[in-house]
């Protein structure tokens, strides 16, 4: 019983630590110690701050100021290495780490705020320590994401799906925070160039050369890409390389992440792909076709989901939902590509010839409905479809409706899928919908 009571007291102590406010953490620093540190009188303290709560708010505000200044410096460093080689980025990352080591006080304050993240900053306030940290992180995202995006593009690289710019920024922050914490308690196990090596390695594994689609090539060449540029053999561009429709679509894909099809011109596509406008016109019927073919770099992820084996208990419906849920998420991240895909589906449908070159290219670049077709056939094989509906046509209908809802409405994927399946499959499934007895 004595052992149990001791354990309960220890657990209670830990629970109290987790409930501490940031103001409580400041309680050990009494007013006299603060005024002596600043070289002023105690009366001066209460002249500037009506109470300790007001002082806590001021301390929190100063923390934000220091954080934002540090974030601005990070952004400036990112902009400085734009267009550099990976080996040069490592040098910049090393310089950043040296600054982080020198800012030990800010790191300690950040970890104290995190420890009290669920508690109010002051007794009378509503803002929590976690809210304060969230504001700091949001500032870093707002300032850093454009800088990361421009730097990666200037290096001739792009994010490797499923990672995006936000993932890169979050991972960079997590690396810095975690290594700073470990450095503070075990400096002997954190080698001076660890952060720089990790940043360079992360850029290699989370990004890829623009237009290169093979993940295996990226992973196999990790060591080579970390070598100084002088030790690497320049890659030769073959005759005619870079002029295929796939290269143009992959190179131009970032243009459509935050712009509509109408906002992207043929000249923009030609410039980023390194080809002439005549080549773009020769390869594509319209800018919408360029945007739609950008799905070629996104579809391998959807294909990997679609090809996961189906168990008898699970059923093909689950896989359909998984593929379409990720499709909706990707469509929102790449709205221009989604818009181009919808426009091309309409254009191909108007041609009434899906075997045309335009239709064949769309099917190759964005085979989204083709990924669903086997699962719809499986529904029929399991006796769940009550009518002889063409599986490919049904898949195309589902994709078209999901695309439209995703583009025009900001709804949860679950709602989009529930209502789409309700519209398309009502009456198609055995025992479902009006007329099921016919």
XYZ file of N, CA, C and O in Angstrom, residues 59-251:
772
model
N 6.154 39.665 -21.766
C 7.190 38.653 -22.023
C 6.809 37.803 -23.227
O 7.644 37.502 -24.094
N 5.525 37.402 -23.295
C 5.052 36.599 -24.425
C 5.185 37.373 -25.735
O 5.585 36.821 -26.764
N 4.856 38.673 -25.707
C 4.960 39.495 -26.921
C 6.411 39.604 -27.383
O 6.706 39.567 -28.581
N 7.327 39.745 -26.413
C 8.744 39.821 -26.788
C 9.214 38.503 -27.396
O 10.017 38.484 -28.337
N 8.686 37.386 -26.876
C 9.026 36.086 -27.444
C 8.593 36.026 -28.910
O 9.336 35.550 -29.772
N 7.390 36.530 -29.209
C 6.898 36.545 -30.594
C 7.805 37.409 -31.468
O 8.137 37.039 -32.603
N 8.212 38.564 -30.949
C 9.092 39.451 -31.721
C 10.395 38.737 -32.079
O 10.880 38.820 -33.219
N 10.965 38.056 -31.103
C 12.229 37.339 -31.362
C 12.015 36.200 -32.348
O 12.858 35.935 -33.206
N 10.890 35.497 -32.205
C 10.581 34.398 -33.116
C 10.466 34.917 -34.553
O 11.020 34.333 -35.483
N 9.719 36.013 -34.721
C 9.501 36.537 -36.067
C 10.805 37.029 -36.677
O 11.035 36.855 -37.881
N 11.653 37.629 -35.859
C 12.961 38.060 -36.369
C 13.791 36.861 -36.814
O 14.461 36.901 -37.854
N 13.726 35.784 -36.027
C 14.450 34.561 -36.390
C 13.877 33.954 -37.668
O 14.631 33.500 -38.551
N 12.535 33.953 -37.777
C 11.894 33.413 -38.980
C 12.270 34.230 -40.207
O 12.517 33.685 -41.291
N 12.324 35.549 -40.061
C 12.708 36.411 -41.185
C 14.139 36.108 -41.635
O 14.443 36.144 -42.842
N 15.010 35.809 -40.675
C 16.390 35.470 -41.018
C 16.447 34.144 -41.773
O 17.199 33.991 -42.744
N 15.626 33.168 -41.347
C 15.560 31.885 -42.043
C 15.110 32.088 -43.487
O 15.671 31.517 -44.426
N 14.070 32.919 -43.672
C 13.565 33.186 -45.017
C 14.649 33.835 -45.877
O 14.830 33.486 -47.051
N 15.369 34.786 -45.293
C 16.451 35.439 -46.040
C 17.515 34.433 -46.457
O 18.041 34.485 -47.577
N 17.835 33.482 -45.565
C 18.827 32.456 -45.893
C 18.312 31.534 -47.003
O 19.070 31.132 -47.893
N 17.023 31.196 -46.936
C 16.432 30.348 -47.979
C 16.529 31.039 -49.329
O 16.915 30.437 -50.338
N 16.189 32.320 -49.351
C 16.245 33.070 -50.607
C 17.670 33.180 -51.123
O 17.905 33.246 -52.335
N 18.631 33.170 -50.204
C 20.032 33.291 -50.610
C 20.519 32.062 -51.341
O 21.371 32.157 -52.230
N 19.993 30.858 -50.995
C 20.493 29.652 -51.657
C 19.629 29.237 -52.846
O 19.854 28.186 -53.438
N 18.622 30.072 -53.208
C 17.780 29.741 -54.359
C 18.650 29.554 -55.599
O 19.464 30.407 -55.941
N 18.480 28.425 -56.261
C 19.244 28.128 -57.469
C 20.563 27.450 -57.204
O 21.296 27.138 -58.140
N 20.890 27.214 -55.928
C 22.166 26.592 -55.595
C 22.107 25.081 -55.774
O 21.045 24.497 -55.920
N 23.276 24.468 -55.719
C 23.356 23.021 -55.695
C 23.042 22.526 -54.279
O 23.136 23.272 -53.302
N 22.683 21.231 -54.175
C 22.390 20.655 -52.863
C 23.582 20.825 -51.917
O 23.418 21.125 -50.749
N 24.792 20.627 -52.440
C 25.979 20.747 -51.592
C 26.126 22.170 -51.050
O 26.625 22.374 -49.944
N 25.702 23.188 -51.807
C 25.746 24.572 -51.337
C 24.688 24.804 -50.260
O 24.908 25.550 -49.301
N 23.523 24.185 -50.425
C 22.456 24.298 -49.437
C 22.945 23.805 -48.086
O 22.609 24.355 -47.033
N 23.740 22.756 -48.108
C 24.271 22.211 -46.858
C 25.075 23.263 -46.111
O 24.986 23.356 -44.875
N 25.848 24.069 -46.822
C 26.637 25.114 -46.178
C 25.735 26.166 -45.536
O 26.011 26.659 -44.435
N 24.649 26.516 -46.228
C 23.713 27.495 -45.677
C 23.034 26.927 -44.433
O 22.843 27.617 -43.433
N 22.663 25.635 -44.496
C 22.027 24.988 -43.344
C 22.980 24.966 -42.146
O 22.549 25.119 -40.999
N 24.259 24.787 -42.408
C 25.236 24.784 -41.312
C 25.287 26.154 -40.638
O 25.348 26.265 -39.408
N 25.233 27.201 -41.461
C 25.235 28.557 -40.904
C 23.974 28.802 -40.079
O 24.010 29.446 -39.020
N 22.831 28.269 -40.546
C 21.585 28.400 -39.791
C 21.685 27.689 -38.443
O 21.204 28.198 -37.422
N 22.300 26.514 -38.437
C 22.426 25.767 -37.191
C 23.294 26.528 -36.187
O 23.002 26.538 -34.983
N 24.347 27.170 -36.665
C 25.198 27.959 -35.771
C 24.387 29.062 -35.093
O 24.576 29.361 -33.902
N 23.443 29.655 -35.829
C 22.582 30.695 -35.244
C 21.617 30.085 -34.230
O 21.332 30.678 -33.178
N 21.102 28.894 -34.543
C 20.178 28.240 -33.623
C 20.874 27.880 -32.314
O 20.281 27.992 -31.234
N 22.113 27.434 -32.421
C 22.871 27.106 -31.204
C 23.047 28.331 -30.324
O 22.978 28.246 -29.097
N 23.256 29.478 -30.962
C 23.466 30.711 -30.206
C 22.168 31.218 -29.572
O 22.204 31.984 -28.614
N 21.025 30.780 -30.107
C 19.721 31.242 -29.604
C 19.137 30.237 -28.622
O 17.968 29.866 -28.715
N 19.938 29.809 -27.657
C 19.481 28.791 -26.710
C 18.329 29.298 -25.850
O 17.418 28.538 -25.500
N 18.343 30.589 -25.512
C 17.275 31.137 -24.664
C 15.920 31.017 -25.349
O 14.927 30.619 -24.724
N 15.852 31.348 -26.653
C 14.591 31.254 -27.382
C 14.103 29.810 -27.449
O 12.913 29.532 -27.312
N 15.030 28.877 -27.623
C 14.649 27.465 -27.680
C 14.076 27.002 -26.346
O 13.076 26.279 -26.286
N 14.683 27.447 -25.250
C 14.197 27.065 -23.920
C 12.794 27.620 -23.682
O 11.904 26.912 -23.188
N 12.585 28.893 -24.028
C 11.254 29.496 -23.872
C 10.212 28.757 -24.705
O 9.087 28.526 -24.263
N 10.601 28.377 -25.909
C 9.668 27.654 -26.785
C 9.247 26.332 -26.149
O 8.066 25.974 -26.152
N 10.186 25.620 -25.580
C 9.861 24.328 -24.969
C 9.033 24.499 -23.698
O 8.175 23.671 -23.395
N 9.276 25.591 -22.952
C 8.449 25.863 -21.783
C 7.017 26.170 -22.201
O 6.055 25.728 -21.559
N 6.856 26.931 -23.267
C 5.515 27.215 -23.774
C 4.828 25.934 -24.219
O 3.636 25.733 -23.981
N 5.569 25.066 -24.878
C 4.979 23.808 -25.331
C 4.532 22.972 -24.131
O 3.467 22.355 -24.147
N 5.336 22.973 -23.060
C 4.987 22.195 -21.875
C 3.703 22.696 -21.230
O 2.942 21.924 -20.647
N 3.443 24.014 -21.352
C 2.234 24.603 -20.751
C 1.200 24.942 -21.821
O 0.354 25.811 -21.616
N 1.235 24.227 -22.951
C 0.461 24.620 -24.127
C -1.048 24.618 -23.907
O -1.769 25.354 -24.587
N -1.553 23.808 -22.974
C -3.006 23.721 -22.774
C -3.513 24.678 -21.704
O -4.711 24.703 -21.422
N -2.612 25.468 -21.114
C -2.991 26.343 -20.017
C -2.984 27.807 -20.450
O -2.214 28.207 -21.322
N -3.861 28.638 -19.805
C -3.859 30.080 -20.118
C -2.512 30.701 -19.771
O -1.844 30.286 -18.818
N -2.140 31.722 -20.533
C -0.888 32.413 -20.227
C -0.971 33.118 -18.879
O -0.019 33.146 -18.109
N -2.128 33.755 -18.614
C -2.322 34.481 -17.363
C -3.621 34.035 -16.716
O -4.465 33.373 -17.348
N -3.816 34.437 -15.473
C -4.995 34.007 -14.728
C -6.281 34.560 -15.331
O -7.325 33.902 -15.333
N -6.224 35.789 -15.848
C -7.422 36.424 -16.380
C -7.560 36.282 -17.892
O -8.596 36.642 -18.447
N -6.533 35.792 -18.550
C -6.564 35.728 -20.009
C -7.161 34.433 -20.537
O -7.324 33.455 -19.807
N -7.499 34.447 -21.826
C -8.049 33.246 -22.472
C -7.057 32.604 -23.430
O -7.206 31.440 -23.783
N -6.041 33.359 -23.858
C -5.045 32.807 -24.784
C -4.154 31.817 -24.048
O -3.637 32.099 -22.978
N -3.997 30.637 -24.646
C -3.140 29.622 -24.048
C -1.724 29.740 -24.579
O -1.476 30.404 -25.602
N -0.816 29.062 -23.879
C 0.558 29.015 -24.371
C 0.606 28.352 -25.742
O 1.416 28.714 -26.602
N -0.276 27.359 -25.970
C -0.339 26.705 -27.274
C -0.791 27.662 -28.370
O -0.296 27.601 -29.505
N -1.737 28.566 -28.045
C -2.176 29.574 -29.017
C -1.006 30.468 -29.425
O -0.857 30.832 -30.601
N -0.186 30.820 -28.436
C 0.970 31.667 -28.709
C 1.950 30.967 -29.647
O 2.427 31.556 -30.635
N 2.221 29.697 -29.359
C 3.115 28.937 -30.234
C 2.527 28.779 -31.624
O 3.246 28.848 -32.629
N 1.211 28.542 -31.697
C 0.560 28.384 -33.000
C 0.711 29.646 -33.837
O 0.925 29.575 -35.058
N 0.611 30.813 -33.202
C 0.803 32.070 -33.928
C 2.219 32.168 -34.479
O 2.434 32.619 -35.616
N 3.181 31.743 -33.675
C 4.579 31.772 -34.130
C 4.782 30.840 -35.320
O 5.400 31.212 -36.328
N 4.269 29.615 -35.199
C 4.430 28.652 -36.290
C 3.726 29.134 -37.557
O 4.226 28.931 -38.674
N 2.549 29.767 -37.396
C 1.830 30.258 -38.566
C 2.613 31.355 -39.267
O 2.631 31.433 -40.496
N 3.263 32.208 -38.482
C 4.097 33.252 -39.080
C 5.211 32.621 -39.916
O 5.506 33.074 -41.031
N 5.822 31.575 -39.355
C 6.895 30.891 -40.084
C 6.366 30.267 -41.373
O 7.027 30.329 -42.424
N 5.164 29.668 -41.315
C 4.582 29.069 -42.518
C 4.283 30.135 -43.562
O 4.621 29.986 -44.738
N 3.639 31.213 -43.132
C 3.254 32.267 -44.082
C 4.466 32.893 -44.754
O 4.432 33.229 -45.943
N 5.540 33.063 -43.974
C 6.744 33.677 -44.531
C 7.621 32.663 -45.260
O 8.249 32.975 -46.273
N 7.648 31.432 -44.727
C 8.594 30.450 -45.245
C 8.132 29.673 -46.446
O 8.946 29.332 -47.319
N 6.815 29.366 -46.536
C 6.335 28.520 -47.630
C 6.673 29.106 -49.000
O 7.222 28.406 -49.865
N 6.355 30.397 -49.273
C 6.726 30.944 -50.597
C 8.234 30.866 -50.846
O 8.663 30.595 -51.973
N 9.023 31.104 -49.797
C 10.476 31.059 -49.968
C 10.948 29.643 -50.272
O 11.787 29.426 -51.159
N 10.422 28.650 -49.546
C 10.776 27.249 -49.824
C 10.375 26.873 -51.248
O 11.137 26.236 -51.984
N 9.156 27.269 -51.642
C 8.646 26.899 -52.959
C 9.524 27.486 -54.065
O 9.904 26.799 -55.022
N 9.859 28.775 -53.926
C 10.676 29.428 -54.951
C 12.079 28.837 -54.987
O 12.664 28.660 -56.069
N 12.639 28.535 -53.807
C 14.002 27.992 -53.759
C 14.068 26.614 -54.392
O 14.989 26.311 -55.161
N 13.091 25.767 -54.087
C 13.073 24.415 -54.658
C 12.931 24.486 -56.179
O 13.620 23.774 -56.924
N 12.049 25.375 -56.654
C 11.851 25.521 -58.106
C 13.114 26.065 -58.772
O 13.494 25.627 -59.868
N 13.783 27.024 -58.112
C 14.999 27.602 -58.689
C 16.131 26.582 -58.767
O 17.031 26.700 -59.600
N 16.092 25.579 -57.895
C 17.095 24.510 -57.936
C 16.761 23.470 -58.999
O 17.468 22.475 -59.142
N 15.647 23.692 -59.724
C 15.253 22.730 -60.750
C 14.614 21.487 -60.171
O 14.646 20.422 -60.784
N 14.007 21.631 -58.974
C 13.398 20.482 -58.324
C 11.942 20.777 -58.009
O 11.467 21.904 -58.151
N 11.231 19.736 -57.580
C 9.833 19.855 -57.208
C 9.563 18.882 -56.064
O 10.318 17.929 -55.861
N 8.488 19.144 -55.310
C 8.154 18.258 -54.201
C 7.758 16.885 -54.727
O 7.121 16.769 -55.770
N 8.157 15.857 -53.982
C 7.838 14.478 -54.347
C 6.540 14.066 -53.657
O 6.464 14.051 -52.437
N 5.473 13.787 -54.434
C 4.218 13.338 -53.810
C 4.466 12.128 -52.918
O 5.309 11.299 -53.240
N 3.817 12.023 -51.744
C 2.697 12.873 -51.316
C 3.114 14.102 -50.527
O 2.277 14.755 -49.926
N 4.410 14.468 -50.512
C 4.860 15.610 -49.730
C 4.575 16.908 -50.473
O 4.589 16.958 -51.703
N 4.328 17.988 -49.700
C 4.125 19.296 -50.305
C 4.954 20.329 -49.547
O 5.726 19.995 -48.649
N 4.788 21.612 -49.921
C 5.605 22.677 -49.340
C 5.410 22.780 -47.826
O 6.362 23.033 -47.086
N 4.167 22.606 -47.370
C 3.896 22.691 -45.933
C 4.622 21.562 -45.195
O 5.215 21.778 -44.134
N 4.609 20.358 -45.766
C 5.320 19.238 -45.157
C 6.809 19.565 -44.993
O 7.420 19.265 -43.960
N 7.375 20.183 -46.025
C 8.799 20.520 -45.986
C 9.083 21.519 -44.863
O 10.026 21.339 -44.080
N 8.245 22.561 -44.759
C 8.451 23.572 -43.727
C 8.273 22.986 -42.328
O 9.054 23.275 -41.416
N 7.244 22.150 -42.154
C 6.995 21.542 -40.845
C 8.157 20.634 -40.449
O 8.613 20.635 -39.298
N 8.656 19.859 -41.410
C 9.745 18.932 -41.118
C 11.022 19.685 -40.760
O 11.750 19.293 -39.834
N 11.297 20.771 -41.487
C 12.475 21.590 -41.163
C 12.380 22.118 -39.736
O 13.353 22.084 -38.969
N 11.192 22.630 -39.359
C 10.999 23.156 -38.013
C 11.167 22.067 -36.962
O 11.804 22.269 -35.925
N 10.574 20.901 -37.224
C 10.661 19.789 -36.276
C 12.115 19.351 -36.090
O 12.540 19.030 -34.963
N 12.873 19.323 -37.175
C 14.290 18.962 -37.070
C 15.035 19.926 -36.167
O 15.761 19.523 -35.261
N 14.841 21.226 -36.425
C 15.554 22.234 -35.640
C 15.171 22.149 -34.166
O 16.043 22.154 -33.280
N 13.847 22.035 -33.893
C 13.389 21.988 -32.500
C 13.927 20.752 -31.781
O 14.414 20.838 -30.653
N 13.819 19.597 -32.447
C 14.239 18.356 -31.807
C 15.732 18.303 -31.549
O 16.172 17.882 -30.470
N 16.528 18.746 -32.513
C 17.985 18.681 -32.331
C 18.438 19.707 -31.297
O 19.369 19.446 -30.517
N 17.776 20.879 -31.262
C 18.101 21.855 -30.220
C 17.870 21.274 -28.830
O 18.687 21.457 -27.918
N 16.733 20.578 -28.660
C 16.420 19.991 -27.364
C 17.468 18.946 -26.980
O 17.953 18.905 -25.844
N 17.825 18.090 -27.919
C 18.815 17.049 -27.641
C 20.193 17.665 -27.379
O 20.945 17.203 -26.517
N 20.501 18.720 -28.104
C 21.775 19.417 -27.909
C 21.873 19.963 -26.494
O 22.954 19.955 -25.873
N 20.729 20.425 -25.946
C 20.744 21.013 -24.617
C 21.025 20.022 -23.508
O 21.573 20.396 -22.465
N 20.654 18.767 -23.715
C 20.824 17.775 -22.637
C 21.926 16.759 -22.922
O 22.476 16.160 -21.990
N 22.246 16.567 -24.211
C 23.315 15.630 -24.572
C 24.171 16.219 -25.694
O 24.172 15.731 -26.824
N 24.898 17.276 -25.388
C 25.682 17.933 -26.442
C 26.731 17.033 -27.071
O 27.125 17.241 -28.219
N 27.167 16.013 -26.347
C 28.228 15.151 -26.857
C 27.744 14.206 -27.957
O 28.554 13.651 -28.703
N 26.413 13.988 -28.065
C 25.926 13.060 -29.082
C 25.396 13.788 -30.321
O 25.018 13.149 -31.300
N 25.353 15.114 -30.278
C 24.882 15.883 -31.441
C 26.102 16.462 -32.149
O 26.689 17.444 -31.703
N 26.480 15.833 -33.242
C 27.656 16.315 -33.963
C 27.337 17.646 -34.644
O 26.190 17.903 -35.049
N 28.309 18.516 -34.819
C 28.080 19.880 -35.287
C 27.416 19.974 -36.665
O 26.701 20.929 -36.938
N 27.664 18.979 -37.527
C 27.128 19.070 -38.886
C 25.896 18.182 -39.096
O 25.474 17.953 -40.232
N 25.304 17.676 -37.994
C 24.141 16.792 -38.131
C 22.967 17.498 -38.798
O 22.355 16.960 -39.725
N 22.635 18.691 -38.350
C 21.492 19.421 -38.908
C 21.694 19.686 -40.393
O 20.787 19.479 -41.202
N 22.883 20.128 -40.775
C 23.165 20.432 -42.178
C 23.034 19.191 -43.049
O 22.468 19.237 -44.150
N 23.551 18.047 -42.559
C 23.450 16.800 -43.324
C 21.997 16.373 -43.488
O 21.588 15.902 -44.553
N 21.212 16.530 -42.406
C 19.807 16.126 -42.471
C 19.013 17.015 -43.426
O 18.156 16.530 -44.173
N 19.271 18.310 -43.415
C 18.574 19.224 -44.326
C 18.876 18.858 -45.778
O 17.973 18.772 -46.618
N 20.154 18.633 -46.075
C 20.520 18.265 -47.444
C 19.893 16.935 -47.843
O 19.361 16.785 -48.942
N 19.948 15.953 -46.931
C 19.348 14.654 -47.229
C 17.843 14.743 -47.401
O 17.255 14.062 -48.251
N 17.202 15.609 -46.624
C 15.755 15.751 -46.709
C 15.346 16.393 -48.035
O 14.357 16.006 -48.654
N 16.120 17.370 -48.474
C 15.820 17.991 -49.765
C 15.918 16.977 -50.897
O 15.173 17.032 -51.870
N 16.835 16.032 -50.761
C 16.979 15.002 -51.786
C 15.800 14.041 -51.772
O 15.261 13.666 -52.819
N 15.383 13.630 -50.573
C 14.357 12.592 -50.486
C 12.942 13.131 -50.581
O 12.034 12.398 -50.984
N 12.706 14.396 -50.213
C 11.358 14.958 -50.296
C 11.110 15.717 -51.596
O 9.979 16.098 -51.884
N 12.167 15.952 -52.361
C 12.007 16.601 -53.663
C 12.651 15.727 -54.734
O 13.362 14.770 -54.430
N 12.412 16.089 -55.969
C 12.995 15.354 -57.095
C 13.279 16.340 -58.218
O 12.688 17.433 -58.260
N 14.178 16.014 -59.130
C 14.400 16.886 -60.277
C 13.107 17.082 -61.049
O 12.351 16.124 -61.255
N 12.823 18.301 -61.433
C 11.586 18.589 -62.153
C 11.502 17.725 -63.405
O 12.437 17.667 -64.212
N 10.393 17.019 -63.544
C 10.189 16.165 -64.711
C 10.636 14.738 -64.522
O 10.313 13.883 -65.332
N 11.392 14.447 -63.450
C 11.847 13.077 -63.209
C 10.832 12.367 -62.321
O 10.516 12.829 -61.238
N 10.327 11.229 -62.731
C 9.218 10.596 -62.047
C 9.608 9.352 -61.259
O 8.794 8.772 -60.576
N 10.840 8.899 -61.360
C 11.215 7.646 -60.716
C 11.726 7.881 -59.301
O 12.763 8.495 -59.084
N 10.980 7.395 -58.312
C 11.420 7.489 -56.926
C 12.693 6.678 -56.710
O 13.554 7.056 -55.922
N 12.830 5.556 -57.415
C 13.992 4.690 -57.235
C 15.274 5.424 -57.595
O 16.293 5.265 -56.941
N 15.221 6.213 -58.664
C 16.406 6.966 -59.073
C 16.814 7.929 -57.965
O 17.982 8.081 -57.635
N 15.807 8.578 -57.341
C 16.100 9.508 -56.258
C 16.805 8.820 -55.106
O 17.839 9.269 -54.618
N 16.251 7.708 -54.655
C 16.797 7.047 -53.472
C 18.162 6.439 -53.755
O 19.047 6.473 -52.913
N 18.344 5.892 -54.947
C 19.608 5.263 -55.292
C 20.736 6.278 -55.427
O 21.901 5.965 -55.231
N 20.388 7.518 -55.754
C 21.432 8.509 -56.000
C 21.618 9.461 -54.822
O 22.207 10.526 -54.964
N 21.107 9.102 -53.643
C 21.201 9.983 -52.474
C 22.641 10.364 -52.171
O 22.979 11.538 -52.045
N 23.523 9.361 -52.084
C 24.914 9.652 -51.731
C 25.583 10.528 -52.784
O 26.300 11.470 -52.470
N 25.316 10.219 -54.050
C 25.947 10.989 -55.122
C 25.515 12.449 -55.089
O 26.316 13.357 -55.337
N 24.246 12.693 -54.747
C 23.748 14.059 -54.766
C 24.279 14.883 -53.591
O 24.214 16.106 -53.600
N 24.759 14.222 -52.544
C 25.320 14.943 -51.412
C 26.790 15.294 -51.619
O 27.371 16.043 -50.847
N 27.409 14.739 -52.653
C 28.811 15.047 -52.937
C 28.936 16.472 -53.471
O 28.008 17.005 -54.060
N 30.078 17.110 -53.261
C 30.282 18.440 -53.836
C 30.086 18.410 -55.344
O 30.341 17.405 -56.001
N 29.645 19.516 -55.895
C 29.328 19.587 -57.317
C 30.533 19.237 -58.185
O 30.396 18.668 -59.267
N 31.742 19.572 -57.705
C 32.944 19.328 -58.506
C 33.199 17.849 -58.719
O 33.859 17.448 -59.674
N 32.666 16.990 -57.832
C 32.897 15.551 -57.936
C 31.817 14.843 -58.747
O 31.852 13.631 -58.881
N 30.829 15.615 -59.254
C 29.737 14.989 -59.984
C 29.899 15.197 -61.486
O 30.367 16.235 -61.931
N 29.494 14.207 -62.243
C 29.548 14.302 -63.700
C 28.248 14.927 -64.187
O 27.167 14.434 -63.879
N 28.317 16.041 -64.923
C 27.094 16.685 -65.394
C 26.266 15.735 -66.250
O 26.804 14.958 -67.045
N 24.969 15.791 -66.077
C 24.069 14.946 -66.864
C 23.871 15.570 -68.239
O 23.556 16.750 -68.360
N 24.045 14.766 -69.279
C 23.876 15.256 -70.635
C 22.425 15.106 -71.072
O 21.795 14.097 -70.822
N 21.929 16.137 -71.716
C 20.561 16.115 -72.221
C 20.581 15.569 -73.638
O 21.292 16.087 -74.508
N 19.834 14.509 -73.841
C 19.807 13.880 -75.147
C 19.084 14.717 -76.189
O 18.328 15.636 -75.865
N 19.314 14.401 -77.441
C 18.678 15.141 -78.531
C 17.169 14.996 -78.446
O 16.640 13.899 -78.343
N 16.499 16.117 -78.473
C 15.033 16.093 -78.460
C 14.449 15.927 -77.078
O 13.235 15.980 -76.911
N 15.298 15.705 -76.055
C 14.764 15.498 -74.714
C 14.124 16.779 -74.205
O 14.597 17.872 -74.461
N 13.087 16.675 -73.434
C 12.414 17.846 -72.897
C 11.337 18.389 -73.806
O 10.713 19.383 -73.491
N 11.098 17.749 -74.955
C 10.098 18.255 -75.890
C 8.890 17.334 -75.973
O 8.021 17.540 -76.805
N 8.843 16.296 -75.144
C 7.694 15.407 -75.159
C 6.555 16.029 -74.370
O 6.755 16.910 -73.525
N 5.344 15.550 -74.597
C 4.190 16.101 -73.894
C 4.298 15.853 -72.397
O 3.908 16.695 -71.588
N 4.880 14.698 -72.019
C 4.965 14.391 -70.593
C 5.925 15.345 -69.885
O 5.660 15.814 -68.775
N 7.051 15.631 -70.513
C 8.002 16.568 -69.906
C 7.374 17.948 -69.756
O 7.505 18.591 -68.707
N 6.702 18.402 -70.787
C 6.077 19.736 -70.731
C 5.024 19.780 -69.628
O 4.956 20.736 -68.849
N 4.200 18.739 -69.543
C 3.137 18.703 -68.532
C 3.718 18.675 -67.130
O 3.247 19.377 -66.232
N 4.758 17.864 -66.908
C 5.379 17.782 -65.580
C 6.037 19.103 -65.191
O 5.938 19.559 -64.053
N 6.731 19.707 -66.151
C 7.415 20.971 -65.863
C 6.422 22.086 -65.564
O 6.665 22.947 -64.712
